[in-house]
């Protein structure tokens, strides 16, 4: 089979070298994590040995389960990451994407109208994602029905899994269709300024989804019930009142029908704000611990962490779409990946292909910014921890709550510092306990 792309083109070189470098970096990081786990996974960190609950919780059996769970995920990832890299390379090097583009053009009569462009854009996006979906499906099923079942997390049934897939694909297709139609119209009607309008639309879409998701999408997958009266609700309401957080309700989600993992989240804004607790979380934590964990989440609100992230995200949205706009007009980008019929005269009509290719190139090297965003995130987590401890009057409930959550979720206790620096958006349990203990 002939190679369909220009291997000497800078865009292709960046994609190939970036993809391989990302693969090697991640494999190195996962290897040192596995090696550290084999060496230290059977011991309780010194910082936790001073806490009776930690010593009691992380017994020999628990430590073995944590290491075994992490190892199972690691060995599955070793195989899946290698196969996905090979697939990515093959799809690019042997011209899969130009082939799909030519098929889409013939099928839709593209280019002609906004409707044709919309159909071509949507069909190309969907068909292009099929190989990765098919190849990744067995690994996803293995994770859910073998690893998660083995370690007592998954309560998923085949019927529920199939239902989730159908609903997820339907919702995803609807949302993708809406955004694709808007983009297609902008590409044709606003060729010089689509990047600015599209960025504004994407930002507005993000805010709209904060209202739409909890009200209309989440209930398709889970049942949400108001938190029952009792000590837990009283503790939470006291914290909310103390912080001055007005919300649209406290809800319990039936997460246990799928998984034993515990979590909680805030959604919406304004009058639509709501707090959602996994039913598994209510079973794991005492009312004081539950209030402390929510106190941490309220810290993000009170310390304006979300606002600060938006102040970064919104300008970045405009910058990124502008760069995509510029790259979508580079004929060399198309030609590099086998789109030989794209010229300066017709490049404006196929900008969705340019955006796809530019995003693909960026994804191959985006690993380099992972540590930067994680540093920022971990700093905010420390601040939210301190706030949660302060609003509860003591760090102890948050410390014991974090220990229980770490234990319930079989999270590692002593990952290597380099691994944490690169991959962790939250500090480790040991780091958080040490900071809280020093308050």
PDB file of C-alpha atoms in Angstrom, residues 64-312:
ATOM      1  CA  UNK A  64      -3.034  -5.214  47.943  1.00  0.00           C
ATOM      2  CA  UNK A  65      -6.376  -4.319  46.352  1.00  0.00           C
ATOM      3  CA  UNK A  66      -5.196  -0.798  45.524  1.00  0.00           C
ATOM      4  CA  UNK A  67      -2.059  -2.112  43.811  1.00  0.00           C
ATOM      5  CA  UNK A  68      -3.945  -4.867  42.002  1.00  0.00           C
ATOM      6  CA  UNK A  69      -6.601  -2.436  40.742  1.00  0.00           C
ATOM      7  CA  UNK A  70      -4.021   0.059  39.482  1.00  0.00           C
ATOM      8  CA  UNK A  71      -1.987  -2.747  37.886  1.00  0.00           C
ATOM      9  CA  UNK A  72      -5.046  -4.116  36.092  1.00  0.00           C
ATOM     10  CA  UNK A  73      -5.786  -0.696  34.606  1.00  0.00           C
ATOM     11  CA  UNK A  74      -2.106  -0.251  33.691  1.00  0.00           C
ATOM     12  CA  UNK A  75      -1.790  -3.564  31.820  1.00  0.00           C
ATOM     13  CA  UNK A  76      -5.009  -2.882  29.920  1.00  0.00           C
ATOM     14  CA  UNK A  77      -3.719   0.583  29.011  1.00  0.00           C
ATOM     15  CA  UNK A  78      -0.377  -0.809  27.766  1.00  0.00           C
ATOM     16  CA  UNK A  79      -2.166  -2.746  25.051  1.00  0.00           C
ATOM     17  CA  UNK A  80      -4.864  -0.206  24.213  1.00  0.00           C
ATOM     18  CA  UNK A  81      -2.459   2.759  23.917  1.00  0.00           C
ATOM     19  CA  UNK A  82      -0.156   0.876  21.534  1.00  0.00           C
ATOM     20  CA  UNK A  83      -3.058  -0.225  19.331  1.00  0.00           C
ATOM     21  CA  UNK A  84      -4.600   3.267  19.288  1.00  0.00           C
ATOM     22  CA  UNK A  85      -1.248   4.806  18.292  1.00  0.00           C
ATOM     23  CA  UNK A  86      -0.920   2.301  15.451  1.00  0.00           C
ATOM     24  CA  UNK A  87      -4.479   3.102  14.351  1.00  0.00           C
ATOM     25  CA  UNK A  88      -3.867   6.874  14.400  1.00  0.00           C
ATOM     26  CA  UNK A  89      -0.722   6.463  12.310  1.00  0.00           C
ATOM     27  CA  UNK A  90      -2.394   4.132   9.834  1.00  0.00           C
ATOM     28  CA  UNK A  91      -5.435   6.363   9.303  1.00  0.00           C
ATOM     29  CA  UNK A  92      -3.184   9.330   8.504  1.00  0.00           C
ATOM     30  CA  UNK A  93      -0.389   7.642   6.559  1.00  0.00           C
ATOM     31  CA  UNK A  94      -2.638   5.607   4.281  1.00  0.00           C
ATOM     32  CA  UNK A  95      -5.100   8.366   3.438  1.00  0.00           C
ATOM     33  CA  UNK A  96      -8.235   7.359   5.328  1.00  0.00           C
ATOM     34  CA  UNK A  97      -9.355  10.952   5.856  1.00  0.00           C
ATOM     35  CA  UNK A  98      -9.054  12.057   2.184  1.00  0.00           C
ATOM     36  CA  UNK A  99     -10.922   8.869   1.263  1.00  0.00           C
ATOM     37  CA  UNK A 100     -13.745   9.764   3.671  1.00  0.00           C
ATOM     38  CA  UNK A 101     -13.781  13.333   2.365  1.00  0.00           C
ATOM     39  CA  UNK A 102     -14.132  12.195  -1.262  1.00  0.00           C
ATOM     40  CA  UNK A 103     -16.918   9.800  -0.263  1.00  0.00           C
ATOM     41  CA  UNK A 104     -18.727  12.546   1.641  1.00  0.00           C
ATOM     42  CA  UNK A 105     -18.445  14.994  -1.264  1.00  0.00           C
ATOM     43  CA  UNK A 106     -19.866  12.460  -3.693  1.00  0.00           C
ATOM     44  CA  UNK A 107     -22.679  11.510  -1.308  1.00  0.00           C
ATOM     45  CA  UNK A 108     -23.780  15.033  -0.355  1.00  0.00           C
ATOM     46  CA  UNK A 109     -23.049  16.985  -3.531  1.00  0.00           C
ATOM     47  CA  UNK A 110     -20.712  19.250  -1.559  1.00  0.00           C
ATOM     48  CA  UNK A 111     -19.963  22.109  -1.976  1.00  0.00           C
ATOM     49  CA  UNK A 112     -23.119  23.966  -2.943  1.00  0.00           C
ATOM     50  CA  UNK A 113     -25.347  25.259  -0.142  1.00  0.00           C
ATOM     51  CA  UNK A 114     -25.341  25.614   3.629  1.00  0.00           C
ATOM     52  CA  UNK A 115     -27.381  22.409   3.823  1.00  0.00           C
ATOM     53  CA  UNK A 116     -24.829  20.512   1.703  1.00  0.00           C
ATOM     54  CA  UNK A 117     -21.950  21.874   3.771  1.00  0.00           C
ATOM     55  CA  UNK A 118     -23.737  20.924   6.986  1.00  0.00           C
ATOM     56  CA  UNK A 119     -24.352  17.364   5.782  1.00  0.00           C
ATOM     57  CA  UNK A 120     -20.767  17.009   4.547  1.00  0.00           C
ATOM     58  CA  UNK A 121     -19.281  18.402   7.766  1.00  0.00           C
ATOM     59  CA  UNK A 122     -21.482  16.218   9.980  1.00  0.00           C
ATOM     60  CA  UNK A 123     -21.010  13.052   7.940  1.00  0.00           C
ATOM     61  CA  UNK A 124     -17.237  13.512   7.772  1.00  0.00           C
ATOM     62  CA  UNK A 125     -17.028  13.993  11.553  1.00  0.00           C
ATOM     63  CA  UNK A 126     -19.158  10.933  12.283  1.00  0.00           C
ATOM     64  CA  UNK A 127     -17.519   8.574   9.770  1.00  0.00           C
ATOM     65  CA  UNK A 128     -14.012   9.676  10.772  1.00  0.00           C
ATOM     66  CA  UNK A 129     -14.701   8.732  14.385  1.00  0.00           C
ATOM     67  CA  UNK A 130     -15.913   5.209  13.575  1.00  0.00           C
ATOM     68  CA  UNK A 131     -12.503   3.411  13.461  1.00  0.00           C
ATOM     69  CA  UNK A 132     -11.426   4.725  16.871  1.00  0.00           C
ATOM     70  CA  UNK A 133     -14.824   3.839  18.326  1.00  0.00           C
ATOM     71  CA  UNK A 134     -14.693   0.282  16.982  1.00  0.00           C
ATOM     72  CA  UNK A 135     -11.103  -0.346  18.074  1.00  0.00           C
ATOM     73  CA  UNK A 136     -11.622   1.254  21.473  1.00  0.00           C
ATOM     74  CA  UNK A 137     -14.893  -0.557  22.198  1.00  0.00           C
ATOM     75  CA  UNK A 138     -13.382  -3.901  23.356  1.00  0.00           C
ATOM     76  CA  UNK A 139     -11.077  -2.089  25.785  1.00  0.00           C
ATOM     77  CA  UNK A 140     -13.950  -0.031  27.138  1.00  0.00           C
ATOM     78  CA  UNK A 141     -16.002  -3.183  27.657  1.00  0.00           C
ATOM     79  CA  UNK A 142     -13.044  -4.957  29.282  1.00  0.00           C
ATOM     80  CA  UNK A 143     -12.575  -2.065  31.700  1.00  0.00           C
ATOM     81  CA  UNK A 144     -16.269  -2.001  32.608  1.00  0.00           C
ATOM     82  CA  UNK A 145     -17.204  -5.682  32.690  1.00  0.00           C
ATOM     83  CA  UNK A 146     -13.905  -7.261  33.738  1.00  0.00           C
ATOM     84  CA  UNK A 147     -11.737  -4.850  35.754  1.00  0.00           C
ATOM     85  CA  UNK A 148     -14.482  -2.812  37.409  1.00  0.00           C
ATOM     86  CA  UNK A 149     -16.538  -5.957  38.088  1.00  0.00           C
ATOM     87  CA  UNK A 150     -13.558  -7.789  39.549  1.00  0.00           C
ATOM     88  CA  UNK A 151     -12.859  -5.058  42.074  1.00  0.00           C
ATOM     89  CA  UNK A 152     -16.472  -4.612  43.076  1.00  0.00           C
ATOM     90  CA  UNK A 153     -17.150  -1.252  41.431  1.00  0.00           C
ATOM     91  CA  UNK A 154     -19.308  -1.995  38.422  1.00  0.00           C
ATOM     92  CA  UNK A 155     -23.013  -2.744  38.805  1.00  0.00           C
ATOM     93  CA  UNK A 156     -23.527  -2.251  35.080  1.00  0.00           C
ATOM     94  CA  UNK A 157     -25.734  -4.691  33.181  1.00  0.00           C
ATOM     95  CA  UNK A 158     -25.602  -5.303  29.451  1.00  0.00           C
ATOM     96  CA  UNK A 159     -29.098  -3.868  29.081  1.00  0.00           C
ATOM     97  CA  UNK A 160     -28.127  -0.672  30.900  1.00  0.00           C
ATOM     98  CA  UNK A 161     -24.862  -0.392  28.972  1.00  0.00           C
ATOM     99  CA  UNK A 162     -26.624  -0.663  25.618  1.00  0.00           C
ATOM    100  CA  UNK A 163     -29.242   1.844  26.759  1.00  0.00           C
ATOM    101  CA  UNK A 164     -26.497   4.281  27.817  1.00  0.00           C
ATOM    102  CA  UNK A 165     -24.764   3.922  24.461  1.00  0.00           C
ATOM    103  CA  UNK A 166     -27.937   4.585  22.475  1.00  0.00           C
ATOM    104  CA  UNK A 167     -28.899   7.599  24.604  1.00  0.00           C
ATOM    105  CA  UNK A 168     -25.352   8.952  24.579  1.00  0.00           C
ATOM    106  CA  UNK A 169     -25.045   8.651  20.800  1.00  0.00           C
ATOM    107  CA  UNK A 170     -28.452  10.281  20.301  1.00  0.00           C
ATOM    108  CA  UNK A 171     -27.685  13.226  22.599  1.00  0.00           C
ATOM    109  CA  UNK A 172     -24.205  13.608  21.119  1.00  0.00           C
ATOM    110  CA  UNK A 173     -25.555  13.586  17.577  1.00  0.00           C
ATOM    111  CA  UNK A 174     -28.163  16.247  18.378  1.00  0.00           C
ATOM    112  CA  UNK A 175     -25.618  18.560  20.004  1.00  0.00           C
ATOM    113  CA  UNK A 176     -23.062  17.913  17.264  1.00  0.00           C
ATOM    114  CA  UNK A 177     -25.681  18.635  14.596  1.00  0.00           C
ATOM    115  CA  UNK A 178     -26.602  21.982  16.160  1.00  0.00           C
ATOM    116  CA  UNK A 179     -22.987  23.150  16.398  1.00  0.00           C
ATOM    117  CA  UNK A 180     -22.140  21.762  12.960  1.00  0.00           C
ATOM    118  CA  UNK A 181     -25.018  23.602  11.299  1.00  0.00           C
ATOM    119  CA  UNK A 182     -23.989  26.882  12.943  1.00  0.00           C
ATOM    120  CA  UNK A 183     -20.368  26.372  11.894  1.00  0.00           C
ATOM    121  CA  UNK A 184     -21.326  25.435   8.317  1.00  0.00           C
ATOM    122  CA  UNK A 185     -23.472  28.562   7.984  1.00  0.00           C
ATOM    123  CA  UNK A 186     -20.683  30.754   9.357  1.00  0.00           C
ATOM    124  CA  UNK A 187     -18.078  29.246   7.018  1.00  0.00           C
ATOM    125  CA  UNK A 188     -20.207  30.254   4.021  1.00  0.00           C
ATOM    126  CA  UNK A 189     -21.898  33.477   5.163  1.00  0.00           C
ATOM    127  CA  UNK A 190     -19.099  34.993   7.282  1.00  0.00           C
ATOM    128  CA  UNK A 191     -15.900  33.757   5.695  1.00  0.00           C
ATOM    129  CA  UNK A 192     -13.706  36.527   7.109  1.00  0.00           C
ATOM    130  CA  UNK A 193     -15.142  36.653  10.635  1.00  0.00           C
ATOM    131  CA  UNK A 194     -16.493  33.176  11.374  1.00  0.00           C
ATOM    132  CA  UNK A 195     -13.749  32.529  13.911  1.00  0.00           C
ATOM    133  CA  UNK A 196     -14.923  35.382  16.170  1.00  0.00           C
ATOM    134  CA  UNK A 197     -18.627  34.517  15.940  1.00  0.00           C
ATOM    135  CA  UNK A 198     -17.976  30.792  16.393  1.00  0.00           C
ATOM    136  CA  UNK A 199     -15.908  31.440  19.529  1.00  0.00           C
ATOM    137  CA  UNK A 200     -18.754  33.513  20.962  1.00  0.00           C
ATOM    138  CA  UNK A 201     -21.250  30.764  20.075  1.00  0.00           C
ATOM    139  CA  UNK A 202     -19.103  28.089  21.750  1.00  0.00           C
ATOM    140  CA  UNK A 203     -18.794  30.170  24.913  1.00  0.00           C
ATOM    141  CA  UNK A 204     -22.552  30.790  24.974  1.00  0.00           C
ATOM    142  CA  UNK A 205     -23.127  27.081  24.322  1.00  0.00           C
ATOM    143  CA  UNK A 206     -20.993  26.219  27.366  1.00  0.00           C
ATOM    144  CA  UNK A 207     -23.151  28.407  29.599  1.00  0.00           C
ATOM    145  CA  UNK A 208     -26.396  27.145  28.073  1.00  0.00           C
ATOM    146  CA  UNK A 209     -25.343  23.554  28.723  1.00  0.00           C
ATOM    147  CA  UNK A 210     -24.941  24.401  32.413  1.00  0.00           C
ATOM    148  CA  UNK A 211     -28.719  24.830  32.446  1.00  0.00           C
ATOM    149  CA  UNK A 212     -29.698  22.242  29.841  1.00  0.00           C
ATOM    150  CA  UNK A 213     -27.577  19.345  31.135  1.00  0.00           C
ATOM    151  CA  UNK A 214     -28.946  19.033  34.700  1.00  0.00           C
ATOM    152  CA  UNK A 215     -32.529  19.733  33.621  1.00  0.00           C
ATOM    153  CA  UNK A 216     -32.862  17.665  30.460  1.00  0.00           C
ATOM    154  CA  UNK A 217     -29.823  15.462  29.727  1.00  0.00           C
ATOM    155  CA  UNK A 218     -28.708  14.057  33.096  1.00  0.00           C
ATOM    156  CA  UNK A 219     -32.237  12.751  33.921  1.00  0.00           C
ATOM    157  CA  UNK A 220     -32.068  10.598  30.769  1.00  0.00           C
ATOM    158  CA  UNK A 221     -29.381   8.531  32.456  1.00  0.00           C
ATOM    159  CA  UNK A 222     -30.010   8.816  36.188  1.00  0.00           C
ATOM    160  CA  UNK A 223     -32.762   9.422  38.701  1.00  0.00           C
ATOM    161  CA  UNK A 224     -32.407  12.522  40.888  1.00  0.00           C
ATOM    162  CA  UNK A 225     -34.243  12.679  44.192  1.00  0.00           C
ATOM    163  CA  UNK A 226     -34.293  15.518  46.741  1.00  0.00           C
ATOM    164  CA  UNK A 227     -32.010  14.854  49.705  1.00  0.00           C
ATOM    165  CA  UNK A 228     -34.129  13.510  52.543  1.00  0.00           C
ATOM    166  CA  UNK A 229     -34.528  15.393  55.784  1.00  0.00           C
ATOM    167  CA  UNK A 230     -32.040  14.411  58.434  1.00  0.00           C
ATOM    168  CA  UNK A 231     -28.667  15.172  59.960  1.00  0.00           C
ATOM    169  CA  UNK A 232     -26.809  15.098  56.643  1.00  0.00           C
ATOM    170  CA  UNK A 233     -29.123  17.690  55.092  1.00  0.00           C
ATOM    171  CA  UNK A 234     -29.030  19.837  58.230  1.00  0.00           C
ATOM    172  CA  UNK A 235     -25.222  19.865  58.208  1.00  0.00           C
ATOM    173  CA  UNK A 236     -25.082  20.715  54.517  1.00  0.00           C
ATOM    174  CA  UNK A 237     -27.700  23.468  54.781  1.00  0.00           C
ATOM    175  CA  UNK A 238     -25.799  24.998  57.707  1.00  0.00           C
ATOM    176  CA  UNK A 239     -22.627  25.124  55.600  1.00  0.00           C
ATOM    177  CA  UNK A 240     -24.483  26.609  52.616  1.00  0.00           C
ATOM    178  CA  UNK A 241     -26.059  29.291  54.795  1.00  0.00           C
ATOM    179  CA  UNK A 242     -22.737  30.118  56.424  1.00  0.00           C
ATOM    180  CA  UNK A 243     -21.041  30.538  53.051  1.00  0.00           C
ATOM    181  CA  UNK A 244     -23.992  32.361  51.489  1.00  0.00           C
ATOM    182  CA  UNK A 245     -24.478  29.908  48.656  1.00  0.00           C
ATOM    183  CA  UNK A 246     -28.012  29.920  47.247  1.00  0.00           C
ATOM    184  CA  UNK A 247     -28.909  26.841  45.242  1.00  0.00           C
ATOM    185  CA  UNK A 248     -31.818  25.325  43.394  1.00  0.00           C
ATOM    186  CA  UNK A 249     -31.856  22.168  45.476  1.00  0.00           C
ATOM    187  CA  UNK A 250     -29.926  19.272  46.983  1.00  0.00           C
ATOM    188  CA  UNK A 251     -30.280  16.082  44.975  1.00  0.00           C
ATOM    189  CA  UNK A 252     -29.161  12.483  45.328  1.00  0.00           C
ATOM    190  CA  UNK A 253     -28.235  10.629  42.135  1.00  0.00           C
ATOM    191  CA  UNK A 254     -28.648   6.858  41.851  1.00  0.00           C
ATOM    192  CA  UNK A 255     -25.035   6.383  40.776  1.00  0.00           C
ATOM    193  CA  UNK A 256     -24.825   2.972  42.438  1.00  0.00           C
ATOM    194  CA  UNK A 257     -26.857   1.352  39.656  1.00  0.00           C
ATOM    195  CA  UNK A 258     -23.739   1.720  37.501  1.00  0.00           C
ATOM    196  CA  UNK A 259     -20.734   2.054  39.785  1.00  0.00           C
ATOM    197  CA  UNK A 260     -19.563   1.949  43.366  1.00  0.00           C
ATOM    198  CA  UNK A 261     -17.305   4.974  42.891  1.00  0.00           C
ATOM    199  CA  UNK A 262     -18.269   8.030  44.965  1.00  0.00           C
ATOM    200  CA  UNK A 263     -18.503  11.663  43.924  1.00  0.00           C
ATOM    201  CA  UNK A 264     -20.484  14.897  44.135  1.00  0.00           C
ATOM    202  CA  UNK A 265     -20.791  17.874  41.809  1.00  0.00           C
ATOM    203  CA  UNK A 266     -22.276  21.332  41.455  1.00  0.00           C
ATOM    204  CA  UNK A 267     -24.063  22.293  38.242  1.00  0.00           C
ATOM    205  CA  UNK A 268     -25.922  25.239  36.738  1.00  0.00           C
ATOM    206  CA  UNK A 269     -25.688  28.900  37.626  1.00  0.00           C
ATOM    207  CA  UNK A 270     -27.999  31.556  39.013  1.00  0.00           C
ATOM    208  CA  UNK A 271     -31.352  30.096  40.041  1.00  0.00           C
ATOM    209  CA  UNK A 272     -30.547  26.793  38.312  1.00  0.00           C
ATOM    210  CA  UNK A 273     -27.619  25.973  40.611  1.00  0.00           C
ATOM    211  CA  UNK A 274     -27.951  22.563  42.196  1.00  0.00           C
ATOM    212  CA  UNK A 275     -25.802  20.229  44.274  1.00  0.00           C
ATOM    213  CA  UNK A 276     -25.783  16.568  43.298  1.00  0.00           C
ATOM    214  CA  UNK A 277     -24.561  13.837  45.656  1.00  0.00           C
ATOM    215  CA  UNK A 278     -23.912  10.274  44.542  1.00  0.00           C
ATOM    216  CA  UNK A 279     -25.913   7.849  46.673  1.00  0.00           C
ATOM    217  CA  UNK A 280     -22.636   5.974  47.200  1.00  0.00           C
ATOM    218  CA  UNK A 281     -21.188   9.100  48.826  1.00  0.00           C
ATOM    219  CA  UNK A 282     -24.007   9.242  51.363  1.00  0.00           C
ATOM    220  CA  UNK A 283     -23.277   5.648  52.336  1.00  0.00           C
ATOM    221  CA  UNK A 284     -19.527   6.247  52.702  1.00  0.00           C
ATOM    222  CA  UNK A 285     -19.312   9.443  54.738  1.00  0.00           C
ATOM    223  CA  UNK A 286     -20.701  10.693  58.027  1.00  0.00           C
ATOM    224  CA  UNK A 287     -22.791  13.914  57.959  1.00  0.00           C
ATOM    225  CA  UNK A 288     -19.791  15.930  59.223  1.00  0.00           C
ATOM    226  CA  UNK A 289     -17.501  14.457  56.567  1.00  0.00           C
ATOM    227  CA  UNK A 290     -20.095  15.043  53.873  1.00  0.00           C
ATOM    228  CA  UNK A 291     -20.427  18.688  54.932  1.00  0.00           C
ATOM    229  CA  UNK A 292     -16.633  19.056  54.884  1.00  0.00           C
ATOM    230  CA  UNK A 293     -16.339  17.622  51.367  1.00  0.00           C
ATOM    231  CA  UNK A 294     -19.048  20.013  50.165  1.00  0.00           C
ATOM    232  CA  UNK A 295     -17.274  22.799  52.075  1.00  0.00           C
ATOM    233  CA  UNK A 296     -14.286  22.097  49.849  1.00  0.00           C
ATOM    234  CA  UNK A 297     -16.446  22.401  46.732  1.00  0.00           C
ATOM    235  CA  UNK A 298     -17.972  25.604  48.068  1.00  0.00           C
ATOM    236  CA  UNK A 299     -14.427  26.899  48.461  1.00  0.00           C
ATOM    237  CA  UNK A 300     -14.081  26.868  44.684  1.00  0.00           C
ATOM    238  CA  UNK A 301     -17.210  29.028  44.501  1.00  0.00           C
ATOM    239  CA  UNK A 302     -16.311  31.412  47.312  1.00  0.00           C
ATOM    240  CA  UNK A 303     -12.687  31.828  46.174  1.00  0.00           C
ATOM    241  CA  UNK A 304     -13.895  32.542  42.626  1.00  0.00           C
ATOM    242  CA  UNK A 305     -11.932  29.685  41.109  1.00  0.00           C
ATOM    243  CA  UNK A 306     -14.576  29.142  38.445  1.00  0.00           C
ATOM    244  CA  UNK A 307     -14.502  32.842  37.538  1.00  0.00           C
ATOM    245  CA  UNK A 308     -10.724  32.759  37.283  1.00  0.00           C
ATOM    246  CA  UNK A 309     -10.888  29.756  34.996  1.00  0.00           C
ATOM    247  CA  UNK A 310     -13.445  31.532  32.817  1.00  0.00           C
ATOM    248  CA  UNK A 311     -11.179  34.570  32.591  1.00  0.00           C
ATOM    249  CA  UNK A 312      -8.560  32.270  31.115  1.00  0.00           C
TER     250      UNK A 312
END
